[in-house]
Amino acid sequence: METPLPGHADVVIIGAGIAGITTAWYLNKAGLQIVVCEKGIVAGEQSSRNWGWIRQQGRDEAELPIVMESMRLWQEISDELDSDIGYRREGSLYLCENEEELARHDQFLALASAYGLETRQINRKQLEALIVDCPGRWPAALHTPDDGRAEPGLAVPAMAKTCESRGVTILQNCAVEQISVANGRVDGVFTEQGLIKCPAVLCSAGAWSTFLLKACGIGLPQLTVKASVARTAWAPLFFNGNAAGSQIAFRRRLDGGYTVAATDSLEIMPSIHHLRYLLDFLPLIKSSLGKLKLRIPELQVDSNYTRHRILNPVPSRATVKRIHARLSDRLPVFRHIELIESWSGMIDALPDLVPVLDRADSIEGLWIATGFSGHGFGIGPAAGKIMSQLIQNNAVEYDLSRFRLSRFSDGSPMVLGPSI
Ligand SMILES: Cc1cc2nc3c(=O)[nH]c(=O)nc-3n(C[C@H](O)[C@H](O)[C@H](O)COP(=O)(O)OP(=O)(O)OC[C@H]3O[C@@H](n4cnc5c(N)ncnc54)[C@H](O)[C@@H]3O)c2cc1C
């Protein structure tokens, strides 16, 4: 049965990905009436399509204390759910084929030590103790033993179900067509099913946020970047965590397979709207030459929110073939394991690769949590908690200046985050 449209809410959240649902989780705990509007299904886009890494390793310094808190929140949330979402802390590895690759992680190593993380460099012998039958192609790695993983296909849907059982209204197949603003402040949202009045709105619409904000006169430079992923059939357990090298990545799954991907192939899919922001992205494109390829978009991402209720781009066949060949080349165990499914997701990249967690200065009651640039799953619970505090006008203990919206318009120099 369709949930009837409520006429009013304390806060309307646009988008039922990890940012929207975790914010709903904490606002509900604070006793607020929350409505989440989702144009498709819960976690239909990035939040169910990602690799499932919950990593502290390799983070931007401003994200680091937040993601460290997120690790604790993942455990807390998991404990409150009625199903296993696969949250495990089995570590992350950045596999290095040579000294040069290892040296690229020096900066993070120093940061990790300053923040009290257990990250360390390990040698081939130590690596062989973590990856069974590792053929020795990687002489060294960066290792954070208490990084985590969870199942993207299970995590946000389970959180949403618990939110609903606690009184959060989640409207699926209900696109917000416009945020309603009167006299400089939010007073509701126009959905495809009618108006919901509310004094506060969170825009956590992933790849679509830039269009919702544009209609409010707010510029958010955002690009849509397609990433292709695959999963293997059940495989013997040879490594239990997350691992990535300069060409491939693999992560143990709860179902006994591995989620696998290429680490050097992403496809930029700009619409005319996105092209306006291409200049903002030049530093990123320059720093990722070879990894980011410009493509004619196969899907229209624009302000028609019902055309693609679920953004489901076709995975690149060439990338998937490459993933299998590279895995088989580096880890003999993969030679006999089939890739049984592939998919892709559209990353909502911002020019400096860190999200916006902020209010809109020009419109009272409008909040923004978006642009996680390919690493919002792990940090999601802490980002949701932060947004819930901000929306309630409570202080937060983190320095959020790096995540302010105005950095794209106030002449601040662009400081690129670690990587997409
Ligand atoms: C292939 C891939 C691999 C990744 N790997 C990792 C990883 O290992 N670790 C990690 O931390 N992160 C990873 N990420 C990034 C992570 O998945 C995202 O940063 C995170 O899921 C973003 O969550 P979100 O809630 O902001 O957006 P989304 O999950 O995209 O959710 C936004 C939602 O808003 C809805 N929506 C949009 N417009 C409207 C509207 N007008 N009305 C109503 N609803 C609307 C959409 O339908 C969507 O469901 C990966 C991403 C991809 C694509």
PDB file of N, CA and C in Angstrom, residues 41-127:
ATOM      1  N   ILE A  41      13.930   4.079  -5.382  1.00  0.00           N
ATOM      2  CA  ILE A  41      13.828   3.217  -4.203  1.00  0.00           C
ATOM      3  C   ILE A  41      14.974   3.535  -3.246  1.00  0.00           C
ATOM      4  N   VAL A  42      14.805   3.139  -1.998  1.00  0.00           N
ATOM      5  CA  VAL A  42      15.844   3.368  -0.983  1.00  0.00           C
ATOM      6  C   VAL A  42      17.176   2.811  -1.496  1.00  0.00           C
ATOM      7  N   ALA A  43      18.199   3.643  -1.441  1.00  0.00           N
ATOM      8  CA  ALA A  43      19.555   3.246  -1.855  1.00  0.00           C
ATOM      9  C   ALA A  43      19.600   2.684  -3.275  1.00  0.00           C
ATOM     10  N   GLY A  44      18.767   3.207  -4.146  1.00  0.00           N
ATOM     11  CA  GLY A  44      18.790   2.694  -5.522  1.00  0.00           C
ATOM     12  C   GLY A  44      20.017   3.158  -6.298  1.00  0.00           C
ATOM     13  N   GLU A  45      20.650   4.241  -5.853  1.00  0.00           N
ATOM     14  CA  GLU A  45      21.779   4.762  -6.647  1.00  0.00           C
ATOM     15  C   GLU A  45      23.117   4.464  -5.949  1.00  0.00           C
ATOM     16  N   GLN A  46      23.965   5.469  -5.752  1.00  0.00           N
ATOM     17  CA  GLN A  46      25.330   5.179  -5.279  1.00  0.00           C
ATOM     18  C   GLN A  46      25.398   4.278  -4.036  1.00  0.00           C
ATOM     19  N   SER A  47      24.443   4.503  -3.128  1.00  0.00           N
ATOM     20  CA  SER A  47      24.583   3.852  -1.815  1.00  0.00           C
ATOM     21  C   SER A  47      24.434   2.339  -1.844  1.00  0.00           C
ATOM     22  N   SER A  48      23.895   1.772  -2.950  1.00  0.00           N
ATOM     23  CA  SER A  48      23.862   0.303  -3.024  1.00  0.00           C
ATOM     24  C   SER A  48      24.857  -0.216  -4.050  1.00  0.00           C
ATOM     25  N   ARG A  49      25.525   0.694  -4.751  1.00  0.00           N
ATOM     26  CA  ARG A  49      26.337   0.280  -5.890  1.00  0.00           C
ATOM     27  C   ARG A  49      27.833   0.379  -5.619  1.00  0.00           C
ATOM     28  N   ASN A  50      28.175   0.795  -4.420  1.00  0.00           N
ATOM     29  CA  ASN A  50      29.594   1.087  -4.169  1.00  0.00           C
ATOM     30  C   ASN A  50      30.367  -0.178  -3.804  1.00  0.00           C
ATOM     31  N   TRP A  51      31.639   0.006  -3.562  1.00  0.00           N
ATOM     32  CA  TRP A  51      32.513  -1.133  -3.263  1.00  0.00           C
ATOM     33  C   TRP A  51      32.295  -1.693  -1.840  1.00  0.00           C
ATOM     34  N   GLY A  52      31.713  -0.880  -0.977  1.00  0.00           N
ATOM     35  CA  GLY A  52      31.489  -1.340   0.394  1.00  0.00           C
ATOM     36  C   GLY A  52      32.670  -1.159   1.334  1.00  0.00           C
ATOM     37  N   TRP A  53      33.618  -0.329   0.934  1.00  0.00           N
ATOM     38  CA  TRP A  53      34.757  -0.045   1.813  1.00  0.00           C
ATOM     39  C   TRP A  53      34.336   1.000   2.851  1.00  0.00           C
ATOM     40  N   ILE A  54      34.711   0.770   4.083  1.00  0.00           N
ATOM     41  CA  ILE A  54      34.508   1.778   5.130  1.00  0.00           C
ATOM     42  C   ILE A  54      35.917   2.080   5.644  1.00  0.00           C
ATOM     43  N   ARG A  55      36.519   3.044   4.997  1.00  0.00           N
ATOM     44  CA  ARG A  55      37.954   3.214   5.237  1.00  0.00           C
ATOM     45  C   ARG A  55      38.282   4.566   5.863  1.00  0.00           C
ATOM     46  N   GLN A  56      39.255   4.481   6.746  1.00  0.00           N
ATOM     47  CA  GLN A  56      39.881   5.687   7.270  1.00  0.00           C
ATOM     48  C   GLN A  56      41.111   5.994   6.411  1.00  0.00           C
ATOM     49  N   GLN A  57      41.728   4.901   5.937  1.00  0.00           N
ATOM     50  CA  GLN A  57      42.967   5.007   5.172  1.00  0.00           C
ATOM     51  C   GLN A  57      42.787   5.892   3.942  1.00  0.00           C
ATOM     52  N   GLY A  58      43.741   6.788   3.731  1.00  0.00           N
ATOM     53  CA  GLY A  58      43.758   7.597   2.520  1.00  0.00           C
ATOM     54  C   GLY A  58      42.803   8.777   2.530  1.00  0.00           C
ATOM     55  N   ARG A  59      42.214   9.091   3.671  1.00  0.00           N
ATOM     56  CA  ARG A  59      41.238  10.190   3.719  1.00  0.00           C
ATOM     57  C   ARG A  59      41.891  11.560   3.750  1.00  0.00           C
ATOM     58  N   ASP A  60      41.152  12.552   3.298  1.00  0.00           N
ATOM     59  CA  ASP A  60      41.515  13.957   3.454  1.00  0.00           C
ATOM     60  C   ASP A  60      41.602  14.256   4.960  1.00  0.00           C
ATOM     61  N   GLU A  61      42.508  15.138   5.343  1.00  0.00           N
ATOM     62  CA  GLU A  61      42.680  15.400   6.778  1.00  0.00           C
ATOM     63  C   GLU A  61      41.381  15.867   7.444  1.00  0.00           C
ATOM     64  N   ALA A  62      40.600  16.699   6.741  1.00  0.00           N
ATOM     65  CA  ALA A  62      39.375  17.224   7.367  1.00  0.00           C
ATOM     66  C   ALA A  62      38.331  16.124   7.562  1.00  0.00           C
ATOM     67  N   GLU A  63      38.408  15.076   6.752  1.00  0.00           N
ATOM     68  CA  GLU A  63      37.453  13.971   6.882  1.00  0.00           C
ATOM     69  C   GLU A  63      37.879  12.971   7.954  1.00  0.00           C
ATOM     70  N   LEU A  64      39.165  12.971   8.260  1.00  0.00           N
ATOM     71  CA  LEU A  64      39.705  11.876   9.078  1.00  0.00           C
ATOM     72  C   LEU A  64      39.030  11.731  10.452  1.00  0.00           C
ATOM     73  N   PRO A  65      38.947  12.820  11.261  1.00  0.00           N
ATOM     74  CA  PRO A  65      38.297  12.625  12.564  1.00  0.00           C
ATOM     75  C   PRO A  65      36.825  12.232  12.423  1.00  0.00           C
ATOM     76  N   ILE A  66      36.207  12.659  11.334  1.00  0.00           N
ATOM     77  CA  ILE A  66      34.784  12.349  11.129  1.00  0.00           C
ATOM     78  C   ILE A  66      34.622  10.876  10.780  1.00  0.00           C
ATOM     79  N   VAL A  67      35.496  10.386   9.919  1.00  0.00           N
ATOM     80  CA  VAL A  67      35.355   8.974   9.528  1.00  0.00           C
ATOM     81  C   VAL A  67      35.772   8.061  10.693  1.00  0.00           C
ATOM     82  N   MET A  68      36.674   8.536  11.533  1.00  0.00           N
ATOM     83  CA  MET A  68      37.046   7.725  12.713  1.00  0.00           C
ATOM     84  C   MET A  68      35.823   7.549  13.626  1.00  0.00           C
ATOM     85  N   GLU A  69      35.044   8.618  13.767  1.00  0.00           N
ATOM     86  CA  GLU A  69      33.797   8.535  14.539  1.00  0.00           C
ATOM     87  C   GLU A  69      32.788   7.631  13.811  1.00  0.00           C
ATOM     88  N   SER A  70      32.817   7.696  12.477  1.00  0.00           N
ATOM     89  CA  SER A  70      31.881   6.902  11.684  1.00  0.00           C
ATOM     90  C   SER A  70      32.069   5.402  11.933  1.00  0.00           C
ATOM     91  N   MET A  71      33.308   4.988  12.152  1.00  0.00           N
ATOM     92  CA  MET A  71      33.572   3.566  12.404  1.00  0.00           C
ATOM     93  C   MET A  71      32.775   3.107  13.628  1.00  0.00           C
ATOM     94  N   ARG A  72      32.798   3.952  14.646  1.00  0.00           N
ATOM     95  CA  ARG A  72      32.082   3.629  15.887  1.00  0.00           C
ATOM     96  C   ARG A  72      30.568   3.628  15.634  1.00  0.00           C
ATOM     97  N   LEU A  73      30.105   4.611  14.826  1.00  0.00           N
ATOM     98  CA  LEU A  73      28.669   4.709  14.555  1.00  0.00           C
ATOM     99  C   LEU A  73      28.171   3.535  13.708  1.00  0.00           C
ATOM    100  N   TRP A  74      29.021   3.060  12.779  1.00  0.00           N
ATOM    101  CA  TRP A  74      28.628   1.880  11.989  1.00  0.00           C
ATOM    102  C   TRP A  74      28.327   0.713  12.931  1.00  0.00           C
ATOM    103  N   GLN A  75      29.186   0.545  13.937  1.00  0.00           N
ATOM    104  CA  GLN A  75      28.975  -0.570  14.871  1.00  0.00           C
ATOM    105  C   GLN A  75      27.688  -0.359  15.661  1.00  0.00           C
ATOM    106  N   GLU A  76      27.520   0.878  16.146  1.00  0.00           N
ATOM    107  CA  GLU A  76      26.336   1.199  16.954  1.00  0.00           C
ATOM    108  C   GLU A  76      25.054   0.957  16.146  1.00  0.00           C
ATOM    109  N   ILE A  77      25.049   1.465  14.908  1.00  0.00           N
ATOM    110  CA  ILE A  77      23.850   1.306  14.069  1.00  0.00           C
ATOM    111  C   ILE A  77      23.619  -0.179  13.776  1.00  0.00           C
ATOM    112  N   SER A  78      24.702  -0.890  13.393  1.00  0.00           N
ATOM    113  CA  SER A  78      24.567  -2.331  13.095  1.00  0.00           C
ATOM    114  C   SER A  78      23.915  -3.066  14.254  1.00  0.00           C
ATOM    115  N   ASP A  79      24.322  -2.698  15.475  1.00  0.00           N
ATOM    116  CA  ASP A  79      23.792  -3.384  16.651  1.00  0.00           C
ATOM    117  C   ASP A  79      22.296  -3.122  16.846  1.00  0.00           C
ATOM    118  N   GLU A  80      21.800  -2.027  16.284  1.00  0.00           N
ATOM    119  CA  GLU A  80      20.373  -1.699  16.458  1.00  0.00           C
ATOM    120  C   GLU A  80      19.500  -2.255  15.337  1.00  0.00           C
ATOM    121  N   LEU A  81      20.119  -2.839  14.309  1.00  0.00           N
ATOM    122  CA  LEU A  81      19.341  -3.347  13.175  1.00  0.00           C
ATOM    123  C   LEU A  81      18.924  -4.789  13.442  1.00  0.00           C
ATOM    124  N   ASP A  82      17.881  -5.234  12.723  1.00  0.00           N
ATOM    125  CA  ASP A  82      17.476  -6.621  12.969  1.00  0.00           C
ATOM    126  C   ASP A  82      18.041  -7.591  11.926  1.00  0.00           C
ATOM    127  N   SER A  83      19.012  -7.122  11.116  1.00  0.00           N
ATOM    128  CA  SER A  83      19.656  -8.055  10.182  1.00  0.00           C
ATOM    129  C   SER A  83      21.142  -7.716  10.080  1.00  0.00           C
ATOM    130  N   ASP A  84      21.905  -8.681   9.603  1.00  0.00           N
ATOM    131  CA  ASP A  84      23.359  -8.500   9.479  1.00  0.00           C
ATOM    132  C   ASP A  84      23.659  -7.746   8.180  1.00  0.00           C
ATOM    133  N   ILE A  85      24.277  -6.580   8.302  1.00  0.00           N
ATOM    134  CA  ILE A  85      24.614  -5.804   7.097  1.00  0.00           C
ATOM    135  C   ILE A  85      26.081  -6.004   6.706  1.00  0.00           C
ATOM    136  N   GLY A  86      26.717  -6.934   7.389  1.00  0.00           N
ATOM    137  CA  GLY A  86      28.085  -7.295   7.002  1.00  0.00           C
ATOM    138  C   GLY A  86      29.144  -6.318   7.487  1.00  0.00           C
ATOM    139  N   TYR A  87      28.840  -5.556   8.535  1.00  0.00           N
ATOM    140  CA  TYR A  87      29.880  -4.641   9.031  1.00  0.00           C
ATOM    141  C   TYR A  87      30.955  -5.443   9.758  1.00  0.00           C
ATOM    142  N   ARG A  88      32.148  -5.421   9.216  1.00  0.00           N
ATOM    143  CA  ARG A  88      33.286  -6.143   9.799  1.00  0.00           C
ATOM    144  C   ARG A  88      34.493  -5.233   9.709  1.00  0.00           C
ATOM    145  N   ARG A  89      35.390  -5.356  10.662  1.00  0.00           N
ATOM    146  CA  ARG A  89      36.609  -4.517  10.620  1.00  0.00           C
ATOM    147  C   ARG A  89      37.809  -5.411  10.337  1.00  0.00           C
ATOM    148  N   GLU A  90      38.036  -5.646   9.059  1.00  0.00           N
ATOM    149  CA  GLU A  90      39.106  -6.567   8.639  1.00  0.00           C
ATOM    150  C   GLU A  90      40.238  -5.842   7.932  1.00  0.00           C
ATOM    151  N   GLY A  91      40.180  -4.519   7.905  1.00  0.00           N
ATOM    152  CA  GLY A  91      41.327  -3.758   7.415  1.00  0.00           C
ATOM    153  C   GLY A  91      41.299  -3.410   5.941  1.00  0.00           C
ATOM    154  N   SER A  92      42.120  -2.406   5.605  1.00  0.00           N
ATOM    155  CA  SER A  92      42.316  -2.008   4.202  1.00  0.00           C
ATOM    156  C   SER A  92      43.792  -2.085   3.860  1.00  0.00           C
ATOM    157  N   LEU A  93      44.042  -2.446   2.607  1.00  0.00           N
ATOM    158  CA  LEU A  93      45.419  -2.487   2.095  1.00  0.00           C
ATOM    159  C   LEU A  93      45.515  -1.639   0.840  1.00  0.00           C
ATOM    160  N   TYR A  94      46.524  -0.802   0.745  1.00  0.00           N
ATOM    161  CA  TYR A  94      46.879  -0.207  -0.542  1.00  0.00           C
ATOM    162  C   TYR A  94      48.116  -0.958  -1.010  1.00  0.00           C
ATOM    163  N   LEU A  95      47.943  -1.739  -2.053  1.00  0.00           N
ATOM    164  CA  LEU A  95      49.019  -2.610  -2.532  1.00  0.00           C
ATOM    165  C   LEU A  95      49.943  -1.822  -3.453  1.00  0.00           C
ATOM    166  N   CYS A  96      51.231  -1.971  -3.247  1.00  0.00           N
ATOM    167  CA  CYS A  96      52.186  -1.158  -4.023  1.00  0.00           C
ATOM    168  C   CYS A  96      53.095  -2.074  -4.831  1.00  0.00           C
ATOM    169  N   GLU A  97      53.245  -1.720  -6.118  1.00  0.00           N
ATOM    170  CA  GLU A  97      54.075  -2.557  -6.990  1.00  0.00           C
ATOM    171  C   GLU A  97      55.525  -2.094  -6.987  1.00  0.00           C
ATOM    172  N   ASN A  98      55.779  -0.882  -6.466  1.00  0.00           N
ATOM    173  CA  ASN A  98      57.159  -0.384  -6.440  1.00  0.00           C
ATOM    174  C   ASN A  98      57.292   0.727  -5.394  1.00  0.00           C
ATOM    175  N   GLU A  99      58.516   1.184  -5.224  1.00  0.00           N
ATOM    176  CA  GLU A  99      58.817   2.215  -4.212  1.00  0.00           C
ATOM    177  C   GLU A  99      58.047   3.513  -4.469  1.00  0.00           C
ATOM    178  N   GLU A 100      57.907   3.819  -5.757  1.00  0.00           N
ATOM    179  CA  GLU A 100      57.224   5.065  -6.111  1.00  0.00           C
ATOM    180  C   GLU A 100      55.764   5.041  -5.632  1.00  0.00           C
ATOM    181  N   GLU A 101      55.109   3.916  -5.845  1.00  0.00           N
ATOM    182  CA  GLU A 101      53.712   3.807  -5.387  1.00  0.00           C
ATOM    183  C   GLU A 101      53.643   3.883  -3.869  1.00  0.00           C
ATOM    184  N   LEU A 102      54.601   3.274  -3.220  1.00  0.00           N
ATOM    185  CA  LEU A 102      54.604   3.299  -1.747  1.00  0.00           C
ATOM    186  C   LEU A 102      54.796   4.731  -1.240  1.00  0.00           C
ATOM    187  N   ALA A 103      55.684   5.453  -1.901  1.00  0.00           N
ATOM    188  CA  ALA A 103      55.997   6.828  -1.456  1.00  0.00           C
ATOM    189  C   ALA A 103      54.780   7.747  -1.563  1.00  0.00           C
ATOM    190  N   ARG A 104      53.845   7.414  -2.481  1.00  0.00           N
ATOM    191  CA  ARG A 104      52.646   8.252  -2.625  1.00  0.00           C
ATOM    192  C   ARG A 104      51.802   8.254  -1.351  1.00  0.00           C
ATOM    193  N   HIS A 105      52.026   7.277  -0.486  1.00  0.00           N
ATOM    194  CA  HIS A 105      51.219   7.200   0.729  1.00  0.00           C
ATOM    195  C   HIS A 105      51.926   7.794   1.950  1.00  0.00           C
ATOM    196  N   ASP A 106      53.112   8.367   1.743  1.00  0.00           N
ATOM    197  CA  ASP A 106      53.881   8.902   2.877  1.00  0.00           C
ATOM    198  C   ASP A 106      53.099   9.968   3.642  1.00  0.00           C
ATOM    199  N   GLN A 107      52.447  10.839   2.856  1.00  0.00           N
ATOM    200  CA  GLN A 107      51.732  11.951   3.483  1.00  0.00           C
ATOM    201  C   GLN A 107      50.628  11.418   4.403  1.00  0.00           C
ATOM    202  N   PHE A 108      49.912  10.395   3.905  1.00  0.00           N
ATOM    203  CA  PHE A 108      48.836   9.869   4.748  1.00  0.00           C
ATOM    204  C   PHE A 108      49.409   9.154   5.965  1.00  0.00           C
ATOM    205  N   LEU A 109      50.529   8.516   5.791  1.00  0.00           N
ATOM    206  CA  LEU A 109      51.146   7.791   6.903  1.00  0.00           C
ATOM    207  C   LEU A 109      51.435   8.755   8.058  1.00  0.00           C
ATOM    208  N   ALA A 110      51.943   9.932   7.712  1.00  0.00           N
ATOM    209  CA  ALA A 110      52.248  10.941   8.738  1.00  0.00           C
ATOM    210  C   ALA A 110      50.952  11.425   9.398  1.00  0.00           C
ATOM    211  N   LEU A 111      49.923  11.615   8.582  1.00  0.00           N
ATOM    212  CA  LEU A 111      48.621  12.070   9.083  1.00  0.00           C
ATOM    213  C   LEU A 111      48.029  11.035  10.037  1.00  0.00           C
ATOM    214  N   ALA A 112      48.104   9.780   9.605  1.00  0.00           N
ATOM    215  CA  ALA A 112      47.539   8.693  10.404  1.00  0.00           C
ATOM    216  C   ALA A 112      48.194   8.666  11.779  1.00  0.00           C
ATOM    217  N   SER A 113      49.488   8.856  11.786  1.00  0.00           N
ATOM    218  CA  SER A 113      50.192   8.814  13.060  1.00  0.00           C
ATOM    219  C   SER A 113      49.759   9.999  13.940  1.00  0.00           C
ATOM    220  N   ALA A 114      49.569  11.161  13.318  1.00  0.00           N
ATOM    221  CA  ALA A 114      49.135  12.346  14.086  1.00  0.00           C
ATOM    222  C   ALA A 114      47.743  12.138  14.685  1.00  0.00           C
ATOM    223  N   TYR A 115      46.905  11.339  14.011  1.00  0.00           N
ATOM    224  CA  TYR A 115      45.539  11.119  14.499  1.00  0.00           C
ATOM    225  C   TYR A 115      45.386   9.811  15.285  1.00  0.00           C
ATOM    226  N   GLY A 116      46.514   9.147  15.513  1.00  0.00           N
ATOM    227  CA  GLY A 116      46.474   7.939  16.339  1.00  0.00           C
ATOM    228  C   GLY A 116      45.909   6.712  15.632  1.00  0.00           C
ATOM    229  N   LEU A 117      45.953   6.702  14.298  1.00  0.00           N
ATOM    230  CA  LEU A 117      45.513   5.499  13.574  1.00  0.00           C
ATOM    231  C   LEU A 117      46.631   4.456  13.584  1.00  0.00           C
ATOM    232  N   GLU A 118      46.221   3.207  13.407  1.00  0.00           N
ATOM    233  CA  GLU A 118      47.235   2.133  13.413  1.00  0.00           C
ATOM    234  C   GLU A 118      47.826   1.877  12.034  1.00  0.00           C
ATOM    235  N   THR A 119      47.638   2.790  11.113  1.00  0.00           N
ATOM    236  CA  THR A 119      48.140   2.604   9.747  1.00  0.00           C
ATOM    237  C   THR A 119      49.661   2.417   9.745  1.00  0.00           C
ATOM    238  N   ARG A 120      50.135   1.466   8.946  1.00  0.00           N
ATOM    239  CA  ARG A 120      51.593   1.261   8.844  1.00  0.00           C
ATOM    240  C   ARG A 120      51.950   0.692   7.483  1.00  0.00           C
ATOM    241  N   GLN A 121      53.222   0.824   7.145  1.00  0.00           N
ATOM    242  CA  GLN A 121      53.711   0.180   5.927  1.00  0.00           C
ATOM    243  C   GLN A 121      54.029  -1.266   6.258  1.00  0.00           C
ATOM    244  N   ILE A 122      53.672  -2.161   5.371  1.00  0.00           N
ATOM    245  CA  ILE A 122      54.066  -3.554   5.616  1.00  0.00           C
ATOM    246  C   ILE A 122      54.867  -4.083   4.427  1.00  0.00           C
ATOM    247  N   ASN A 123      55.705  -5.095   4.698  1.00  0.00           N
ATOM    248  CA  ASN A 123      56.542  -5.635   3.627  1.00  0.00           C
ATOM    249  C   ASN A 123      55.906  -6.899   3.047  1.00  0.00           C
ATOM    250  N   ARG A 124      56.592  -7.478   2.086  1.00  0.00           N
ATOM    251  CA  ARG A 124      56.030  -8.636   1.372  1.00  0.00           C
ATOM    252  C   ARG A 124      55.666  -9.783   2.327  1.00  0.00           C
ATOM    253  N   LYS A 125      56.546 -10.023   3.305  1.00  0.00           N
ATOM    254  CA  LYS A 125      56.299 -11.150   4.211  1.00  0.00           C
ATOM    255  C   LYS A 125      55.018 -10.901   5.024  1.00  0.00           C
ATOM    256  N   GLN A 126      54.869  -9.668   5.472  1.00  0.00           N
ATOM    257  CA  GLN A 126      53.671  -9.332   6.262  1.00  0.00           C
ATOM    258  C   GLN A 126      52.415  -9.394   5.379  1.00  0.00           C
ATOM    259  N   LEU A 127      52.593  -9.016   4.122  1.00  0.00           N
ATOM    260  CA  LEU A 127      51.472  -9.053   3.179  1.00  0.00           C
ATOM    261  C   LEU A 127      51.056 -10.496   2.912  1.00  0.00           C
TER     262      LEU A 127
END
